[in-house]
Tab-separated table of C-alpha atoms and ligand atoms in Angstrom:
chain	number	residue	atom	x	y	z
D	1	MET	CA	8.680	-30.699	-72.629
D	2	ASP	CA	10.820	-33.052	-70.543
D	3	THR	CA	13.088	-31.185	-68.167
D	4	ILE	CA	15.824	-31.765	-65.636
D	5	LEU	CA	16.134	-29.622	-62.535
D	6	VAL	CA	19.641	-28.912	-61.256
D	7	VAL	CA	20.006	-27.847	-57.611
D	8	ASN	CA	23.001	-26.305	-55.880
D	9	ALA	CA	22.125	-25.681	-52.240
D	10	GLY	CA	24.255	-23.726	-49.771
D	11	SER	CA	23.679	-22.419	-46.254
D	12	SER	CA	21.809	-19.260	-47.267
D	13	SER	CA	20.727	-19.941	-50.848
D	14	VAL	CA	19.325	-22.599	-53.138
D	15	LYS	CA	20.398	-22.054	-56.741
D	16	PHE	CA	18.526	-23.922	-59.439
D	17	GLN	CA	18.502	-24.309	-63.207
D	18	VAL	CA	16.066	-26.011	-65.538
D	19	PHE	CA	17.268	-27.779	-68.693
D	20	SER	CA	14.980	-29.089	-71.402
D	21	ILE	CA	15.863	-32.376	-73.063
D	22	GLU	CA	16.061	-31.903	-76.805
D	23	GLY	CA	16.606	-34.438	-79.575
D	24	GLU	CA	19.423	-36.974	-79.155
D	25	GLY	CA	19.768	-36.184	-75.463
D	26	ARG	CA	20.978	-32.608	-75.992
D	27	LEU	CA	20.225	-30.261	-73.123
D	28	ARG	CA	19.131	-26.644	-73.386
D	29	ARG	CA	19.171	-24.292	-70.400
D	30	GLN	CA	15.725	-22.705	-69.935
D	31	ILE	CA	15.734	-21.104	-66.494
D	32	LYS	CA	18.309	-19.928	-63.989
D	33	GLY	CA	17.123	-18.976	-60.521
D	34	GLN	CA	17.830	-18.849	-56.848
D	35	VAL	CA	16.168	-18.451	-53.513
D	36	ASP	CA	18.591	-16.472	-51.368
D	37	GLY	CA	18.470	-14.704	-48.024
D	38	ILE	CA	17.195	-17.907	-46.359
D	39	GLY	CA	16.395	-17.123	-42.728
D	40	SER	CA	17.138	-13.410	-43.212
D	41	ARG	CA	15.571	-11.697	-46.261
D	42	PRO	CA	14.244	-14.470	-48.493
D	43	ARG	CA	13.936	-13.650	-52.162
D	44	LEU	CA	13.135	-15.708	-55.239
D	45	ARG	CA	14.785	-14.535	-58.435
D	46	ALA	CA	14.781	-16.228	-61.802
D	47	SER	CA	15.526	-15.417	-65.403
D	48	GLY	CA	15.193	-17.091	-68.777
D	49	THR	CA	17.916	-18.082	-71.223
D	50	SER	CA	18.555	-14.591	-72.538
D	51	GLY	CA	18.577	-13.074	-69.053
D	52	ASP	CA	14.925	-11.964	-69.312
D	53	PRO	CA	13.547	-11.662	-65.753
D	54	MET	CA	10.882	-14.228	-64.802
D	55	ALA	CA	10.529	-13.611	-61.064
D	56	ASP	CA	11.812	-11.292	-58.363
D	57	ARG	CA	9.819	-11.627	-55.151
D	58	ALA	CA	10.518	-11.054	-51.489
D	59	TYR	CA	9.059	-13.326	-48.790
D	60	PRO	CA	8.637	-12.966	-45.038
D	61	ILE	CA	11.437	-14.550	-43.052
D	62	GLU	CA	9.165	-17.183	-41.492
D	63	ALA	CA	8.016	-18.354	-44.943
D	64	VAL	CA	11.545	-19.447	-45.923
D	65	ALA	CA	13.300	-20.321	-42.707
D	66	ASP	CA	15.571	-23.073	-44.017
D	67	VAL	CA	16.922	-24.871	-47.102
D	68	PRO	CA	14.018	-27.377	-47.430
D	69	ALA	CA	11.563	-24.458	-47.340
D	70	ALA	CA	13.547	-22.688	-50.066
D	71	MET	CA	13.563	-25.870	-52.136
D	72	GLY	CA	9.780	-26.149	-51.637
D	73	LEU	CA	9.312	-22.551	-52.740
D	74	ALA	CA	11.340	-22.995	-55.931
D	75	GLY	CA	9.615	-26.311	-56.690
D	76	ASN	CA	6.124	-24.851	-56.190
D	77	TRP	CA	6.930	-21.889	-58.387
D	78	LEU	CA	8.153	-24.171	-61.172
D	79	ARG	CA	5.223	-26.593	-60.914
D	80	GLU	CA	2.317	-24.296	-60.181
D	81	GLU	CA	3.181	-21.186	-62.148
D	82	LEU	CA	5.273	-22.539	-65.008
D	83	ARG	CA	3.776	-26.051	-65.173
D	84	ILE	CA	7.287	-27.486	-65.161
D	85	HIS	CA	7.394	-31.045	-63.825
D	86	PRO	CA	11.012	-32.187	-64.006
D	87	ILE	CA	11.610	-35.841	-64.781
D	88	ALA	CA	14.693	-35.881	-62.547
D	89	VAL	CA	16.692	-33.683	-60.185
D	90	GLY	CA	20.490	-33.447	-60.266
D	91	HIS	CA	22.199	-32.154	-57.120
D	92	ARG	CA	25.615	-30.728	-56.535
D	93	VAL	CA	27.023	-32.538	-53.510
D	94	VAL	CA	30.384	-31.330	-52.368
D	95	HIS	CA	31.636	-34.551	-50.817
D	96	GLY	CA	31.454	-38.071	-52.146
D	97	GLY	CA	34.071	-39.243	-49.629
D	98	PRO	CA	36.381	-42.078	-50.598
D	99	ASP	CA	33.476	-44.118	-51.995
D	100	TYR	CA	31.974	-42.232	-54.903
D	101	GLU	CA	34.044	-41.806	-58.013
D	102	ARG	CA	31.082	-40.986	-60.235
D	103	PRO	CA	27.549	-39.579	-59.873
D	104	VAL	CA	24.982	-41.874	-58.309
D	105	LEU	CA	21.210	-42.334	-58.331
D	106	ILE	CA	19.958	-41.441	-54.876
D	107	ASP	CA	18.011	-43.658	-52.526
D	108	HIS	CA	17.751	-43.717	-48.724
D	109	GLY	CA	20.913	-45.859	-48.512
D	110	VAL	CA	22.912	-43.311	-50.524
D	111	VAL	CA	21.651	-40.470	-48.323
D	112	ALA	CA	22.746	-42.403	-45.226
D	113	ARG	CA	26.230	-42.892	-46.724
D	114	LEU	CA	26.500	-39.227	-47.690
D	115	GLU	CA	25.509	-38.210	-44.163
D	116	ARG	CA	28.685	-39.926	-42.969
D	117	PHE	CA	30.692	-37.291	-44.862
D	118	ILE	CA	29.081	-34.322	-43.092
D	119	SER	CA	32.053	-34.120	-40.740
D	120	LEU	CA	34.362	-33.861	-43.777
D	121	ALA	CA	32.479	-30.820	-45.159
D	122	PRO	CA	30.379	-29.436	-42.294
D	123	LEU	CA	29.683	-26.107	-43.989
D	124	HIS	CA	28.405	-27.594	-47.255
D	125	GLN	CA	27.316	-31.231	-47.009
D	126	PRO	CA	24.307	-30.723	-44.670
D	127	HIS	CA	22.887	-28.049	-46.975
D	128	ASN	CA	23.502	-30.205	-50.058
D	129	LEU	CA	21.611	-33.093	-48.431
D	130	ALA	CA	18.645	-31.074	-47.128
D	131	PRO	CA	16.873	-30.607	-50.501
D	132	ILE	CA	17.612	-34.236	-51.419
D	133	ARG	CA	15.771	-35.393	-48.309
D	134	SER	CA	12.827	-33.103	-48.914
D	135	VAL	CA	12.427	-34.268	-52.538
D	136	LEU	CA	12.726	-37.898	-51.360
D	137	ALA	CA	9.953	-37.256	-48.826
D	138	ASN	CA	7.616	-35.356	-51.138
D	139	PHE	CA	8.283	-37.053	-54.477
D	140	PRO	CA	9.610	-40.514	-53.613
D	141	SER	CA	9.427	-41.761	-57.199
D	142	LEU	CA	11.201	-38.770	-58.743
D	143	PRO	CA	14.757	-39.856	-59.654
D	144	GLN	CA	17.504	-37.811	-58.035
D	145	VAL	CA	21.195	-37.882	-58.871
D	146	ALA	CA	24.080	-36.749	-56.649
D	147	CYS	CA	27.062	-35.258	-58.512
D	148	PHE	CA	30.188	-34.814	-56.424
D	149	ASP	CA	32.899	-32.168	-56.422
D	150	THR	CA	35.360	-34.813	-55.281
D	151	ALA	CA	34.534	-37.545	-57.818
D	152	PHE	CA	36.729	-36.344	-60.703
D	153	HIS	CA	39.798	-36.560	-58.443
D	154	ARG	CA	39.298	-40.160	-57.347
D	155	THR	CA	41.770	-41.148	-60.094
D	156	HIS	CA	44.681	-39.788	-58.014
D	157	ALA	CA	47.496	-42.208	-57.243
D	158	ALA	CA	48.080	-43.189	-53.615
D	159	VAL	CA	51.110	-40.853	-53.373
D	160	ALA	CA	48.833	-37.914	-54.170
D	161	ASP	CA	45.917	-39.113	-52.057
D	162	HIS	CA	47.851	-39.447	-48.776
D	163	TYR	CA	49.077	-37.040	-46.146
D	164	ALA	CA	52.191	-38.026	-44.227
D	165	ILE	CA	50.160	-38.890	-41.139
D	166	PRO	CA	49.427	-42.245	-39.479
D	167	HIS	CA	47.755	-44.616	-41.896
D	168	GLN	CA	44.716	-45.155	-39.715
D	169	LEU	CA	43.611	-41.573	-40.387
D	170	HIS	CA	43.682	-42.186	-44.136
D	171	ALA	CA	41.531	-45.253	-43.604
D	172	GLU	CA	39.090	-43.049	-41.649
D	173	GLY	CA	38.850	-40.685	-44.599
D	174	VAL	CA	41.521	-38.059	-43.900
D	175	ARG	CA	42.710	-37.847	-47.500
D	176	ARG	CA	43.568	-35.315	-50.174
D	177	TYR	CA	40.241	-35.340	-52.012
D	178	GLY	CA	40.392	-32.241	-54.215
D	179	PHE	CA	37.307	-30.194	-55.142
D	180	HIS	CA	35.792	-28.224	-58.064
D	181	GLY	CA	35.681	-31.607	-59.820
D	182	LEU	CA	32.512	-30.863	-61.812
D	183	SER	CA	34.169	-27.767	-63.222
D	184	TYR	CA	37.338	-29.673	-64.156
D	185	GLU	CA	35.356	-32.480	-65.706
D	186	TYR	CA	33.449	-29.972	-67.830
D	187	ILE	CA	36.703	-28.283	-68.922
D	188	ALA	CA	38.348	-31.628	-69.762
D	189	LYS	CA	35.309	-32.584	-71.830
D	190	THR	CA	35.182	-29.223	-73.595
D	191	LEU	CA	38.913	-29.301	-74.313
D	192	SER	CA	38.502	-32.695	-75.973
D	193	GLN	CA	36.113	-30.972	-78.403
D	194	ILE	CA	38.063	-27.751	-79.052
D	195	ALA	CA	41.615	-29.177	-78.941
D	196	PRO	CA	41.360	-32.982	-79.033
D	197	ASP	CA	45.105	-33.606	-79.324
D	198	LEU	CA	45.962	-31.370	-76.371
D	199	ALA	CA	43.170	-32.869	-74.276
D	200	LYS	CA	45.069	-36.190	-74.396
D	201	GLN	CA	48.215	-34.570	-73.026
D	202	ARG	CA	49.289	-32.731	-69.847
D	203	VAL	CA	46.994	-29.840	-68.965
D	204	ILE	CA	46.759	-27.520	-65.949
D	205	VAL	CA	43.365	-25.919	-65.341
D	206	ALA	CA	43.125	-22.880	-63.055
D	207	HIS	CA	39.609	-22.517	-61.626
D	208	LEU	CA	39.880	-18.956	-60.299
D	209	GLY	CA	36.636	-17.841	-58.663
D	210	SER	CA	35.633	-16.919	-55.109
D	211	GLY	CA	36.839	-20.422	-54.378
D	212	ALA	CA	40.023	-21.102	-56.326
D	213	SER	CA	41.987	-24.225	-57.100
D	214	MET	CA	44.092	-25.761	-59.833
D	215	CYS	CA	44.073	-29.241	-61.269
D	216	ALA	CA	46.664	-31.266	-63.175
D	217	ILE	CA	44.960	-33.365	-65.853
D	218	LYS	CA	46.620	-36.060	-67.939
D	219	ASN	CA	44.737	-37.655	-70.783
D	220	GLY	CA	41.458	-36.264	-69.416
D	221	ARG	CA	41.986	-37.610	-65.888
D	222	SER	CA	42.854	-35.680	-62.741
D	223	VAL	CA	46.272	-36.589	-61.340
D	224	GLU	CA	46.735	-33.813	-58.769
D	225	SER	CA	44.836	-30.920	-57.205
D	226	THR	CA	45.875	-27.923	-55.112
D	227	MET	CA	42.972	-28.645	-52.747
D	228	GLY	CA	43.117	-31.481	-50.255
D	229	PHE	CA	41.029	-32.739	-47.345
D	230	THR	CA	38.907	-29.594	-47.474
D	231	ALA	CA	38.401	-26.709	-49.858
D	232	LEU	CA	40.689	-24.583	-47.641
D	233	ASP	CA	43.986	-25.758	-49.087
D	234	GLY	CA	45.982	-24.577	-52.092
D	235	LEU	CA	45.526	-21.132	-53.630
D	236	PRO	CA	44.494	-18.051	-51.656
D	237	MET	CA	40.776	-17.434	-52.286
D	238	GLY	CA	38.216	-14.705	-51.675
D	239	THR	CA	38.027	-15.376	-47.941
D	240	ARG	CA	40.119	-18.566	-47.440
D	241	PRO	CA	43.900	-18.490	-46.993
D	242	GLY	CA	44.870	-21.446	-49.150
D	243	GLN	CA	47.997	-23.302	-48.087
D	244	ILE	CA	48.967	-22.338	-44.564
D	245	ASP	CA	51.434	-23.834	-42.106
D	246	PRO	CA	49.359	-25.808	-39.542
D	247	GLY	CA	51.634	-24.145	-36.991
D	248	VAL	CA	49.714	-20.903	-37.606
D	249	VAL	CA	46.515	-22.663	-36.550
D	250	LEU	CA	48.231	-24.004	-33.401
D	251	TYR	CA	49.556	-20.518	-32.637
D	252	LEU	CA	46.109	-18.942	-32.938
D	253	MET	CA	44.559	-21.612	-30.731
D	254	THR	CA	47.197	-21.585	-28.015
D	255	GLU	CA	48.245	-17.924	-27.997
D	256	LYS	CA	44.977	-16.237	-28.976
D	257	GLY	CA	42.614	-18.720	-27.343
D	258	MET	CA	40.677	-19.357	-30.547
D	259	SER	CA	38.272	-22.296	-30.359
D	260	ALA	CA	37.646	-24.787	-33.152
D	261	SER	CA	34.600	-22.845	-34.280
D	262	ASP	CA	36.520	-19.537	-34.120
D	263	MET	CA	39.159	-21.174	-36.327
D	264	GLN	CA	36.515	-22.415	-38.742
D	265	ASN	CA	35.034	-18.934	-39.134
D	266	PHE	CA	38.463	-17.373	-39.411
D	267	LEU	CA	39.739	-19.769	-42.085
D	268	TYR	CA	36.557	-19.825	-44.177
D	269	ARG	CA	35.465	-16.204	-43.848
D	270	ASP	CA	38.209	-13.810	-42.748
D	271	CYS	CA	41.337	-14.758	-44.676
D	272	GLY	CA	42.349	-14.866	-48.355
D	273	LEU	CA	42.089	-11.743	-50.506
D	274	LYS	CA	39.734	-10.185	-47.966
D	275	GLY	CA	42.012	-10.729	-44.982
D	276	LEU	CA	45.227	-9.798	-46.752
D	277	SER	CA	43.891	-6.663	-48.441
D	278	GLY	CA	41.530	-5.502	-45.719
D	279	VAL	CA	39.624	-4.074	-48.704
D	280	SER	CA	37.476	-6.783	-50.294
D	281	ASN	CA	37.188	-10.425	-51.279
D	282	ASP	CA	36.049	-9.307	-54.732
D	283	MET	CA	38.753	-9.198	-57.395
D	284	ARG	CA	36.999	-6.354	-59.260
D	285	GLU	CA	37.210	-4.153	-56.184
D	286	LEU	CA	40.834	-5.082	-55.586
D	287	GLU	CA	41.747	-4.262	-59.180
D	288	ALA	CA	40.030	-0.876	-58.843
D	289	SER	CA	41.594	-0.063	-55.453
D	290	LYS	CA	44.618	2.216	-54.952
D	291	ASP	CA	45.296	0.684	-51.522
D	292	PRO	CA	48.801	-0.891	-51.429
D	293	LYS	CA	47.375	-3.837	-49.476
D	294	ALA	CA	44.959	-4.541	-52.335
D	295	LYS	CA	47.960	-4.619	-54.669
D	296	LEU	CA	49.780	-6.974	-52.268
D	297	ALA	CA	46.745	-9.297	-52.221
D	298	ILE	CA	46.692	-9.463	-56.033
D	299	ASP	CA	50.484	-9.944	-56.181
D	300	HIS	CA	50.194	-12.784	-53.655
D	301	PHE	CA	47.339	-14.417	-55.616
D	302	VAL	CA	49.351	-14.341	-58.857
D	303	TYR	CA	52.535	-15.509	-57.102
D	304	ARG	CA	50.788	-18.494	-55.547
D	305	ILE	CA	49.249	-19.464	-58.898
D	306	GLY	CA	52.793	-19.447	-60.279
D	307	LEU	CA	54.140	-21.607	-57.435
D	308	ASN	CA	51.289	-24.076	-57.711
D	309	THR	CA	51.743	-24.318	-61.474
D	310	GLY	CA	55.313	-25.457	-60.830
D	311	MET	CA	54.053	-28.102	-58.418
D	312	LEU	CA	51.386	-29.388	-60.807
D	313	ALA	CA	53.794	-29.381	-63.766
D	314	ALA	CA	56.079	-31.564	-61.645
D	315	ALA	CA	53.176	-33.948	-61.001
D	316	LEU	CA	52.512	-34.063	-64.758
D	317	GLN	CA	56.230	-34.247	-65.613
D	318	GLY	CA	55.764	-31.399	-68.084
D	319	LEU	CA	53.040	-29.207	-69.460
D	320	ASP	CA	51.271	-29.038	-72.832
D	321	ALA	CA	48.405	-26.574	-72.208
D	322	PHE	CA	47.077	-24.178	-69.581
D	323	VAL	CA	43.399	-23.237	-69.132
D	324	PHE	CA	41.803	-20.365	-67.201
D	325	THR	CA	38.225	-20.687	-65.962
D	326	ALA	CA	35.645	-19.389	-63.382
D	327	GLY	CA	34.808	-15.769	-62.437
D	328	ILE	CA	38.336	-14.334	-62.320
D	329	GLY	CA	39.835	-16.696	-64.915
D	330	GLU	CA	37.088	-15.982	-67.440
D	331	ASN	CA	36.732	-12.237	-66.865
D	332	SER	CA	39.947	-10.658	-65.644
D	333	ALA	CA	42.309	-9.991	-68.557
D	334	THR	CA	44.662	-8.341	-66.037
D	335	ILE	CA	45.053	-11.402	-63.815
D	336	ARG	CA	45.458	-13.672	-66.853
D	337	ALA	CA	48.166	-11.385	-68.266
D	338	ARG	CA	49.993	-11.354	-64.949
D	339	VAL	CA	49.812	-15.132	-64.526
D	340	VAL	CA	51.071	-15.734	-68.069
D	341	ALA	CA	53.933	-13.242	-67.485
D	342	GLN	CA	54.784	-15.090	-64.266
D	343	LEU	CA	54.899	-18.361	-66.220
D	344	GLY	CA	56.999	-16.999	-69.096
D	345	TRP	CA	59.876	-19.213	-67.927
D	346	LEU	CA	57.768	-22.236	-68.904
D	347	GLY	CA	57.431	-20.897	-72.458
D	348	MET	CA	54.031	-19.176	-72.173
D	349	THR	CA	53.509	-16.005	-74.190
D	350	LEU	CA	50.411	-13.811	-74.298
D	351	ASP	CA	48.546	-12.412	-77.282
D	352	GLN	CA	47.418	-9.184	-75.648
D	353	THR	CA	44.701	-8.434	-78.188
D	354	GLU	CA	43.150	-11.881	-77.866
D	355	ASN	CA	43.443	-11.716	-74.066
D	356	ALA	CA	41.757	-8.306	-73.949
D	357	ARG	CA	38.810	-9.621	-75.937
D	358	HIS	CA	38.560	-12.773	-73.762
D	359	ALA	CA	39.193	-15.021	-76.787
D	360	ARG	CA	39.283	-18.774	-76.333
D	361	LEU	CA	43.010	-19.026	-77.237
D	362	ILE	CA	45.037	-16.159	-75.732
D	363	SER	CA	48.639	-17.323	-76.276
D	364	ARG	CA	50.879	-16.307	-79.184
D	365	SER	CA	51.937	-18.916	-81.694
D	366	ASP	CA	55.621	-18.346	-80.794
D	367	GLY	CA	55.016	-19.679	-77.271
D	368	SER	CA	55.447	-23.349	-76.499
D	369	ILE	CA	52.366	-23.729	-74.282
D	370	PRO	CA	48.915	-22.796	-75.595
D	371	VAL	CA	46.812	-20.880	-73.071
D	372	TYR	CA	43.011	-21.124	-73.219
D	373	VAL	CA	40.061	-19.386	-71.580
D	374	VAL	CA	37.153	-21.821	-71.235
D	375	PRO	CA	33.993	-20.724	-69.387
D	376	THR	CA	32.982	-23.446	-66.986
D	377	ASP	CA	29.454	-24.872	-66.665
D	378	GLU	CA	29.068	-27.100	-63.621
D	379	GLU	CA	25.258	-27.072	-63.869
D	380	LEU	CA	25.300	-28.409	-67.428
D	381	MET	CA	27.688	-31.144	-66.258
D	382	ILE	CA	25.221	-32.082	-63.496
D	383	ALA	CA	22.306	-32.085	-65.959
D	384	GLN	CA	24.280	-34.308	-68.358
D	385	HIS	CA	25.183	-36.772	-65.619
D	386	THR	CA	21.583	-36.824	-64.414
D	387	LEU	CA	20.218	-37.526	-67.876
D	388	SER	CA	22.805	-40.174	-68.535
D	389	LEU	CA	22.066	-42.031	-65.276
D	390	LEU	CA	18.360	-41.724	-65.977
D	391	MET	CA	18.713	-43.200	-69.451
D	392	ASN	CA	20.880	-46.052	-68.224
D	393	ARG	CA	18.601	-47.088	-65.394
D	394	PRO	CA	17.509	-50.670	-65.834
D	395	SER	CA	13.885	-51.062	-67.004
D	396	SER	CA	12.787	-47.509	-66.541
D	397	HIS	CA	11.371	-44.974	-68.896
D	398	PRO	CA	11.931	-41.301	-68.018
D	399	GLN	CA	8.229	-40.476	-68.501
D	400	GLN	CA	7.252	-42.761	-65.625
D	401	ALA	CA	9.288	-40.709	-63.216
D	402	ARG	CA	7.560	-37.383	-63.712
D	403	ALA	CA	6.650	-35.513	-60.484
D	404	SER	CA	2.969	-34.948	-60.220
L	1	AMP	P1	32.900	-17.178	-59.223
L	1	AMP	O1	33.018	-17.704	-57.826
L	1	AMP	O2	33.397	-18.136	-60.258
L	1	AMP	O3	31.552	-16.628	-59.540
L	1	AMP	O4	33.893	-15.929	-59.312
L	1	AMP	C1	33.738	-14.816	-58.495
L	1	AMP	C2	35.008	-13.947	-58.591
L	1	AMP	O5	35.166	-13.514	-59.960
L	1	AMP	C3	34.945	-12.677	-57.748
L	1	AMP	O6	36.200	-12.479	-57.094
L	1	AMP	C4	34.754	-11.595	-58.779
L	1	AMP	O7	35.340	-10.398	-58.357
L	1	AMP	C5	35.530	-12.161	-59.951
L	1	AMP	N1	35.165	-11.494	-61.191
L	1	AMP	C6	34.005	-11.549	-61.879
L	1	AMP	N2	34.043	-10.729	-62.951
L	1	AMP	C7	35.264	-10.126	-62.928
L	1	AMP	C8	35.917	-9.174	-63.763
L	1	AMP	N3	35.343	-8.662	-64.831
L	1	AMP	N4	37.185	-8.799	-63.432
L	1	AMP	C9	37.780	-9.289	-62.328
L	1	AMP	N5	37.226	-10.212	-61.522
L	1	AMP	C10	35.984	-10.619	-61.806
C-alpha cells in the first residue's frame, strides 16, 4: 500500500495522518495520531479511520525532549510496528512569505528560504521546519512537500496586501499575508463540487476555531482576509484579541513596562475569549457558563464576525454565499444562529431545523444568501498537494522514493 504522511508540527505536539493512495489518485485516511506533551509529559496517541484506538503510550520526558524526537518517535512507530513506509511527507508550514504562492517540493535551498520567515512567525515556523530537517537528514531521498497557510492568499491585489506604512517595510516582508489558507482552499474546492455555480461567485468563509479568521473568495480565489501580517489580526479568537488598536500595545509597553516577549505572550495566550470572559478559551464552556462575562465574550465574538462580514462584502462588492467551518463553525448551532441573525440585514435567513442538525445547507429558501456548513480538512488538502507534486515531478516514479 502506497501512503502519504501528513505532518503538522507545533511547539508541544506533532500531529500526523496517514493517507493511502487508491485508484486514480484518490486518497483515503488510514491513521490519525499525535505525539503531544513534548518536553513535559510525552504521549503517543493514534486511531484508525473509524476512531478505533491504535496506540496510547506515555514516554519519559527525556525520550521526547523536542519536535525532531517526537517526529522520530511517530516515524519509528509507523515503520517498525505498522510497516508503513510513506512514499512522501506533506508538511503544514505556516509561512511561505511573499515568495510561495503554491506548495513546493522541499530541498535544502527551500529550507534555507523558509528559515528566513522565522521572524515573521516565530511561534510556528521553527516547529514546522524542525521535522522537515530531521526527515531530510534521515531520509534524504524521501520527497517532502511544504504546504503553506499563506499561499492561498497570494492572489490579493496590492491594495489588500499593503499596510499604510513606508514602502520599504513592505519590500522587507511586512505585508498582509492572511492565514488558514489550506482550510479556505479546501472549502473553495469542496464548494465547487457541492454548489458549482455559487463557487464561481462571491463567497465569505468563516473559519471559526481556536484560531479564527474569515476570507472573501471570488471565483475560487482569495481576495481579502481578516488576518494580516500575523495570525493575531481580525476576529477575536480563543486566546488572541483579533483587531486591536496598536495604541493599546504602546500603552502596555510604556505604562505597564511590558517587554516584547511579555507582549507576545499576552497577545497570543491571554486575550481573546479567554481574556474577555475570564472563564475559558473554549466555546463549549462559554456557552455552558452563566457568568455575564462569558456572555459578553460570545456577544463580542458574534458582533465582530458581523463587522468583518461587512468589510469582506465590501471587498467582494456583494455577497452570494456564506460558509461556516472549523470547530465552532461546524459544531455550534447557537453561534451559527446568532451570526445569521446578525446578518439578517444582508438577506440571510436561518432554517432552524437544518441548523440544529448541522445540515450542509442551513438557510431558508426565502433568504437571498445561501448559508452552508462545510467541515474543513486541511490534512487532506496537504495530502492532495503532496501527491500532485509527487506525480508531476520530472522523471520520477513514486516507488523509487520509498523510505527504507
Ligand atoms: P478547532 O480549532 O477548529 O479545533 O476548534 C476548536 C474550537 O471549537 C473550541 O473553541 C471548541 O470549544 C469549539 N467547539 C468544538 N465543538 C463545539 C461544540 N459542539 N459547540 C461549541 N463549540 C465547539
